[in-house]
Coordinates of N, CA and C in Angstrom, one line a residue:
M1 N 113.2 128.4 75.5 CA 113.4 126.9 75.8 C 114.2 126.4 76.1
K2 N 115.3 127.0 76.9 CA 115.9 126.3 77.7 C 114.8 125.5 79.4
F3 N 113.9 126.5 79.2 CA 113.3 124.8 80.3 C 112.3 124.1 79.7
I4 N 111.9 124.4 78.6 CA 111.7 122.8 78.2 C 112.8 121.1 77.3
V5 N 113.6 121.6 77.6 CA 114.7 121.0 76.4 C 115.2 119.9 77.4
S6 N 115.0 121.3 78.9 CA 115.7 120.6 80.7 C 114.7 120.0 80.4
I7 N 113.5 119.9 80.4 CA 112.4 119.1 81.1 C 112.2 117.4 79.9
V8 N 112.6 118.3 79.1 CA 112.5 116.7 78.2 C 113.5 115.7 78.2
L9 N 114.6 116.7 78.3 CA 116.0 115.8 78.9 C 116.1 115.4 80.2
T10 N 115.7 116.2 81.2 CA 115.3 115.5 82.5 C 114.7 114.7 82.7
A11 N 113.1 114.4 81.9 CA 112.8 113.5 82.1 C 113.2 111.6 80.8
L12 N 113.3 112.3 79.5 CA 114.3 111.2 79.0 C 115.7 110.3 79.4
L13 N 116.3 111.0 79.7 CA 117.6 109.8 80.4 C 117.4 109.5 82.1
S14 N 116.2 110.5 83.0 CA 115.6 109.9 84.3 C 114.8 108.1 83.7
F15 N 114.5 108.6 82.0 CA 113.8 107.0 82.4 C 115.1 106.1 81.6
V16 N 115.4 106.5 81.1 CA 116.7 105.4 80.4 C 117.8 105.3 81.4
A17 N 118.0 105.8 82.5 CA 119.0 105.7 84.1 C 117.8 104.3 84.7
C18 N 116.6 104.6 84.0 CA 116.3 103.5 85.5 C 115.7 102.9 85.0
L19 N 116.3 102.0 83.1 CA 115.9 100.9 83.1 C 117.0 99.7 84.0
Y20 N 118.3 101.1 83.9 CA 119.1 100.2 84.3 C 119.7 99.8 85.5
L21 N 119.9 101.6 86.2 CA 119.5 102.1 87.7 C 119.0 101.3 88.4
P22 N 119.5 102.2 89.7 CA 118.5 101.4 90.6 C 116.9 103.4 90.8
W23 N 115.9 103.0 90.7 CA 115.3 104.5 90.8 C 115.7 105.8 91.3
W24 N 116.5 105.8 92.3 CA 117.1 107.3 93.0 C 118.2 107.4 92.2
S25 N 118.4 106.7 90.6 CA 119.7 107.5 89.8 C 118.6 108.5 88.7
I26 N 117.4 109.3 89.4 CA 116.2 109.8 88.8 C 117.6 111.1 89.5
A27 N 117.7 111.4 90.7 CA 118.5 112.3 91.2 C 119.4 112.6 90.8
V28 N 120.3 111.4 90.9 CA 121.8 112.5 89.9 C 121.6 112.2 87.9
V29 N 121.1 112.1 87.2 CA 120.6 112.3 86.6 C 120.0 113.7 86.1
S30 N 118.8 114.4 87.4 CA 118.7 115.8 87.2 C 119.5 116.8 89.0
F31 N 120.6 116.1 89.0 CA 121.2 116.9 89.6 C 122.6 117.8 88.7
L32 N 122.7 116.9 87.0 CA 123.5 116.9 86.2 C 123.2 117.5 85.7
I33 N 121.9 117.7 84.7 CA 121.3 118.7 83.6 C 120.9 119.4 83.8
P34 N 121.4 120.6 85.7 CA 121.0 122.0 85.3 C 122.6 122.2 85.5
M35 N 123.3 121.7 86.2 CA 125.5 120.9 85.2 C 125.4 121.8 84.6
I36 N 124.6 121.3 83.3 CA 125.7 121.2 81.9 C 123.9 122.2 81.3
I37 N 123.3 123.0 81.8 CA 122.1 123.4 80.5 C 121.9 124.5 81.9
F38 N 122.9 126.1 82.3 CA 122.3 126.6 83.4 C 121.8 127.3 83.6
Q39 N 120.7 127.4 85.0 CA 119.7 127.7 85.1 C 119.5 128.1 86.0
K40 N 118.4 129.3 86.6 CA 118.5 130.0 88.1 C 117.9 128.9 88.6
P41 N 118.3 128.8 90.5 CA 118.0 128.0 90.8 C 116.4 128.0 91.3
Y42 N 115.5 128.9 91.0 CA 114.0 128.4 90.9 C 113.1 127.0 89.5
M43 N 113.8 127.8 89.4 CA 114.1 127.6 87.2 C 114.6 125.8 86.7
A44 N 115.4 125.7 87.3 CA 115.7 124.4 88.0 C 115.0 123.6 88.5
F45 N 115.2 124.0 90.2 CA 113.7 123.5 91.1 C 112.2 122.7 90.2
I46 N 111.5 123.9 89.6 CA 111.2 123.6 89.2 C 111.4 122.5 87.7
T47 N 112.4 122.8 87.3 CA 112.4 121.6 85.8 C 111.8 120.0 86.6
G48 N 113.3 120.0 87.5 CA 112.9 118.8 87.9 C 112.1 118.4 88.2
F49 N 111.5 119.1 89.4 CA 110.0 118.5 90.2 C 109.0 118.3 88.4
V50 N 108.7 119.1 87.3 CA 107.6 118.7 87.3 C 108.1 117.9 85.4
S51 N 109.5 117.5 85.4 CA 109.6 116.3 84.9 C 109.6 114.6 85.6
L52 N 109.7 114.8 86.5 CA 109.6 113.5 86.7 C 108.8 113.5 87.5
L53 N 107.6 114.7 87.9 CA 106.2 114.5 88.3 C 105.3 114.1 87.2
L54 N 105.9 114.6 85.8 CA 104.6 114.2 84.3 C 105.1 112.2 84.0
L55 N 106.7 112.3 84.1 CA 107.0 111.1 84.2 C 106.1 110.0 85.4
W56 N 107.0 110.1 86.1 CA 106.6 108.8 86.9 C 105.5 108.3 86.9
G57 N 104.5 109.6 86.9 CA 102.7 109.9 87.0 C 102.3 109.2 86.0
G58 N 102.9 109.5 84.6 CA 102.2 108.6 83.8 C 103.0 106.6 83.2
L59 N 104.0 107.1 84.0 CA 104.2 105.7 84.3 C 103.5 104.9 84.7
A60 N 103.5 105.4 86.7 CA 102.3 104.7 87.5 C 101.1 104.2 86.5
W61 N 100.6 105.8 85.8 CA 99.2 105.6 85.6 C 99.3 104.8 84.5
W62 N 100.4 104.3 83.5 CA 100.6 103.2 82.3 C 100.4 101.9 82.6
I63 N 101.4 101.8 83.8 CA 101.4 100.3 84.3 C 100.5 99.8 84.8
S64 N 98.4 101.3 85.6 CA 98.0 100.1 86.6 C 96.3 99.8 85.7
T65 N 96.9 101.2 84.7 CA 96.0 100.4 84.0 C 95.6 99.9 82.5
A66 N 97.5 99.0 83.0 CA 97.9 98.0 82.4 C 96.3 96.7 82.7
N67 N 96.8 96.4 84.7 CA 96.5 95.5 85.1 C 94.9 96.2 85.5
D68 N 94.6 96.8 84.1 CA 92.9 97.7 85.7 C 92.9 98.5 86.9
D69 N 93.6 98.6 87.0 CA 94.2 99.5 89.0 C 94.4 98.2 89.3
L70 N 94.4 96.3 89.6 CA 93.6 96.1 90.0 C 94.6 95.8 91.8
L71 N 96.8 95.9 91.4 CA 97.3 95.4 92.1 C 97.3 97.5 93.1
A72 N 97.2 98.4 92.1 CA 96.7 99.6 93.3 C 95.7 99.4 94.0
H73 N 94.5 99.1 93.8 CA 93.7 98.8 94.8 C 93.8 98.6 95.7
K74 N 94.7 97.4 95.6 CA 95.5 96.0 97.1 C 96.3 97.1 97.6
I75 N 97.1 97.7 97.2 CA 98.2 98.3 97.6 C 98.4 99.9 98.5
S76 N 96.9 100.6 97.7 CA 96.5 101.7 98.5 C 95.9 101.9 99.5
V77 N 95.1 100.8 99.4 CA 94.4 100.3 100.7 C 95.8 99.9 101.9
L78 N 96.9 99.6 101.3 CA 98.0 99.0 102.2 C 98.6 100.2 102.5
V79 N 99.0 100.9 101.9 CA 100.0 102.1 102.0 C 99.5 103.7 102.2
I80 N 98.2 103.5 101.5 CA 97.6 105.4 102.6 C 95.7 105.1 103.1
K81 N 95.3 103.5 103.7 CA 94.6 103.7 104.5 C 93.0 103.9 103.2
A82 N 93.4 103.8 102.5 CA 91.4 104.3 101.2 C 92.1 103.6 100.0
D83 N 91.7 103.2 99.4 CA 90.4 102.1 98.4 C 91.2 103.2 96.5
S84 N 92.6 104.2 97.0 CA 92.4 104.8 95.7 C 93.3 104.9 94.8
P85 N 93.2 103.6 94.2 CA 94.3 104.4 93.1 C 95.2 104.7 92.1
F86 N 93.9 106.3 92.5 CA 94.7 107.7 91.4 C 95.4 108.5 92.5
L87 N 95.5 108.3 94.5 CA 95.9 109.4 95.0 C 96.8 108.2 95.5
L88 N 97.0 106.8 94.9 CA 98.4 106.0 95.4 C 99.4 106.8 93.4
I89 N 99.0 106.8 93.0 CA 99.4 107.1 91.8 C 100.3 109.0 91.6
G90 N 98.7 109.6 92.3 CA 99.7 110.7 92.2 C 100.9 110.3 94.0
L91 N 100.6 110.7 94.8 CA 101.4 110.0 95.2 C 103.0 109.2 94.7
T92 N 103.3 108.7 94.0 CA 103.8 108.2 93.9 C 104.9 108.5 92.6
A93 N 103.9 109.6 92.4 CA 104.7 110.6 90.7 C 105.0 112.1 92.2
L94 N 104.1 112.7 93.0 CA 104.7 113.0 93.6 C 106.1 112.8 94.4
I95 N 106.4 111.6 94.9 CA 107.7 111.3 95.3 C 108.7 111.6 95.1
G96 N 108.7 111.5 94.1 CA 109.7 111.3 92.0 C 110.6 112.8 92.0
A97 N 109.1 113.4 92.0 CA 109.3 114.6 91.9 C 109.9 115.9 92.4
V98 N 109.8 115.3 93.8 CA 110.4 116.5 95.3 C 111.8 115.6 94.8
V99 N 112.0 115.1 94.7 CA 113.4 114.3 95.2 C 113.4 115.2 93.8
A100 N 114.0 114.8 93.0 CA 114.3 115.5 91.8 C 114.6 117.2 91.6
A101 N 113.6 117.4 91.9 CA 113.5 119.2 93.0 C 114.8 118.7 93.3
F102 N 115.2 118.8 94.5 CA 115.8 118.9 95.3 C 117.3 118.7 94.7
A103 N 117.7 118.3 94.4 CA 118.8 117.5 93.1 C 118.8 118.1 91.9
A104 N 117.1 118.4 91.4 CA 118.2 119.4 90.0 C 118.2 120.8 90.8
L105 N 118.0 121.3 92.2 CA 118.3 123.3 93.2 C 119.8 122.7 93.9
S106 N 119.9 121.5 94.1 CA 120.8 120.9 93.9 C 122.2 120.8 93.7
G107 N 122.2 121.1 91.8 CA 122.9 121.0 90.8 C 123.3 122.5 90.6
S108 N 121.9 122.8 90.7 CA 121.6 124.3 89.8 C 123.0 125.7 91.2
L109 N 122.6 125.5 91.9 CA 123.7 125.4 93.1 C 125.5 125.2 92.8
L110 N 125.4 124.4 93.0 CA 126.0 123.6 93.0 C 127.6 124.8 91.5
R111 N 126.6 125.0 90.3 CA 127.5 125.6 89.0 C 127.7 126.8 89.6
R112 N 126.8 127.8 90.2 CA 126.9 128.6 91.0 C 128.0 129.5 91.2
L113 N 128.1 128.0 92.2 CA 129.2 128.2 93.4 C 130.2 128.6 92.4
F114 N 130.7 127.5 90.7 CA 131.5 127.3 90.1 C 132.1 128.0 88.9

């Protein structure tokens, strides 16, 4: 149950934080959630990874489909040298997931110290 609550709470607070703060605020939120809700380090890592993978992947897909993938086609050619908006969306989601996962792992390990 803590796993599901942590995923939802991390995704929800990260979404709200990114409305008003820079993109890296997801790391701060992902760091604080394992400090509040105790988890083992590997579960905190998975929680941070899954929550932001779903959040950023979903938001990137939603924004991209709103304009028929026009911008995603052009940016994917520039960034990954392939005309694949879905690969760009996956890469976007993966970057957010890795940042959140390591922040959550750090928060869990810091809580174990104290």
